[in-house]
Amino acid sequence: TPAASPMVPSVRPGSFTVVPGHMSGLDKDLEELEQRLERLEAQMAEQDATVAEELAANKKLSGSLSDQLTDMRQVLQELTQTAADASSASARVISSIEELRQKREEDLVAIFRLD
């Protein structure tokens, strides 16, 4: 009946329509949902931008850490080589000391024989 559902004009972008009264609230609900959707899309765009920034920062940090690790490996190799060189030098010094000790003993034996 016309009294039960009066006709209410509703203006939508680009058109003019007459909507039954019991449906006039739907336009408002639809508009509210569209606004919420726009806000959510804006939030998602912000989050996407933040994630992209964090990803770029993490990539940069990862690269820096990788470079540092490479440098540390180089230093470790140099220290290992230095330790090996020092060990070799120590062995030569000990050998030289042993040779000198043996030569001294031989000289002392020769001196005692001369007496």
Short mmCIF file of C-alpha atoms in Angstrom, two decimals:
data_model
loop_
_atom_site.label_atom_id
_atom_site.label_comp_id
_atom_site.label_asym_id
_atom_site.label_seq_id
_atom_site.Cartn_x
_atom_site.Cartn_y
_atom_site.Cartn_z
CA THR A 1 0.00 0.00 0.00
CA PRO A 2 1.19 3.51 -0.64
CA ALA A 3 0.82 4.48 3.03
CA ALA A 4 3.02 1.59 4.15
CA SER A 5 5.92 2.50 1.88
CA PRO A 6 6.01 6.12 0.84
CA MET A 7 8.31 7.04 -2.03
CA VAL A 8 11.41 8.97 -0.96
CA PRO A 9 13.65 10.61 -3.54
CA SER A 10 17.26 9.41 -3.36
CA VAL A 11 20.08 11.09 -5.22
CA ARG A 12 23.00 8.95 -6.29
CA PRO A 13 25.93 10.31 -8.26
CA GLY A 14 24.91 10.64 -11.88
CA SER A 15 21.25 9.69 -11.40
CA PHE A 16 18.05 10.63 -9.73
CA THR A 17 15.83 7.80 -8.55
CA VAL A 18 12.82 7.41 -6.43
CA VAL A 19 13.32 4.63 -3.86
CA PRO A 20 10.66 3.10 -1.65
CA GLY A 21 10.79 4.48 1.93
CA HIS A 22 11.82 1.20 3.56
CA MET A 23 14.93 1.14 1.27
CA SER A 24 15.99 4.76 1.81
CA GLY A 25 18.26 3.75 4.74
CA LEU A 26 20.18 1.42 2.44
CA ASP A 27 21.70 4.36 0.60
CA LYS A 28 23.05 5.69 3.87
CA ASP A 29 24.37 2.24 4.82
CA LEU A 30 25.95 1.83 1.41
CA GLU A 31 27.62 5.24 1.68
CA GLU A 32 28.94 4.38 5.13
CA LEU A 33 30.28 1.04 3.87
CA GLU A 34 31.98 2.77 0.93
CA GLN A 35 33.63 5.26 3.31
CA ARG A 36 34.80 2.44 5.56
CA LEU A 37 36.17 0.62 2.53
CA GLU A 38 38.06 3.76 1.46
CA ARG A 39 39.52 4.12 4.97
CA LEU A 40 40.57 0.47 4.98
CA GLU A 41 42.15 0.84 1.55
CA ALA A 42 44.05 3.91 2.78
CA GLN A 43 45.24 2.00 5.84
CA MET A 44 46.35 -0.91 3.67
CA ALA A 45 48.26 1.47 1.41
CA GLU A 46 50.00 2.97 4.47
CA GLN A 47 50.85 -0.50 5.75
CA ASP A 48 52.13 -1.54 2.34
CA ALA A 49 54.37 1.54 2.28
CA THR A 50 55.62 0.81 5.80
CA VAL A 51 56.34 -2.81 4.94
CA ALA A 52 58.20 -1.72 1.80
CA GLU A 53 60.31 0.73 3.84
CA GLU A 54 61.08 -1.92 6.44
CA LEU A 55 61.95 -4.42 3.75
CA ALA A 56 64.34 -1.95 2.13
CA ALA A 57 65.93 -1.20 5.52
CA ASN A 58 66.28 -4.92 6.24
CA LYS A 59 67.88 -5.52 2.85
CA LYS A 60 70.35 -2.71 3.52
CA LEU A 61 71.11 -4.08 7.00
CA SER A 62 71.49 -7.59 5.60
CA GLY A 63 73.95 -6.32 3.01
CA SER A 64 75.90 -4.46 5.67
CA LEU A 65 76.00 -7.52 7.93
CA SER A 66 77.11 -9.67 5.00
CA ASP A 67 79.94 -7.23 4.26
CA GLN A 68 80.97 -7.24 7.92
CA LEU A 69 80.93 -11.03 7.97
CA THR A 70 83.14 -11.12 4.88
CA ASP A 71 85.54 -8.66 6.55
CA MET A 72 85.58 -10.75 9.72
CA ARG A 73 86.37 -13.90 7.72
CA GLN A 74 89.28 -12.08 6.07
CA VAL A 75 90.60 -10.94 9.46
CA LEU A 76 90.23 -14.48 10.81
CA GLN A 77 92.19 -15.86 7.84
CA GLU A 78 94.92 -13.27 8.44
CA LEU A 79 95.05 -14.11 12.15
CA THR A 80 95.21 -17.82 11.37
CA GLN A 81 98.09 -17.20 8.96
CA THR A 82 99.84 -14.99 11.53
CA ALA A 83 99.46 -17.70 14.18
CA ALA A 84 100.87 -20.30 11.78
CA ASP A 85 103.79 -18.00 10.94
CA ALA A 86 104.43 -17.38 14.65
CA SER A 87 104.33 -21.09 15.37
CA SER A 88 106.79 -21.76 12.57
CA ALA A 89 109.07 -18.99 13.79
CA SER A 90 108.92 -20.37 17.34
CA ALA A 91 109.86 -23.81 16.06
CA ARG A 92 112.87 -22.31 14.23
CA VAL A 93 113.95 -20.39 17.35
CA ILE A 94 113.67 -23.52 19.49
CA SER A 95 115.62 -25.47 16.88
CA SER A 96 118.31 -22.78 16.79
CA ILE A 97 118.52 -22.77 20.59
CA GLU A 98 118.88 -26.56 20.57
CA GLU A 99 121.62 -26.33 17.93
CA LEU A 100 123.43 -23.65 19.98
CA ARG A 101 123.11 -25.74 23.16
CA GLN A 102 124.47 -28.80 21.37
CA LYS A 103 127.32 -26.76 19.85
CA ARG A 104 128.14 -25.31 23.30
CA GLU A 105 128.26 -28.79 24.80
CA GLU A 106 130.53 -29.92 21.97
CA ASP A 107 132.77 -26.88 22.53
CA LEU A 108 132.92 -27.56 26.27
CA VAL A 109 133.84 -31.19 25.61
CA ALA A 110 136.57 -30.03 23.23
CA ILE A 111 137.87 -27.53 25.83
CA PHE A 112 138.01 -30.24 28.51
CA ARG A 113 139.88 -32.52 26.11
CA LEU A 114 142.45 -29.82 25.51
CA ASP A 115 143.13 -29.54 29.21
#
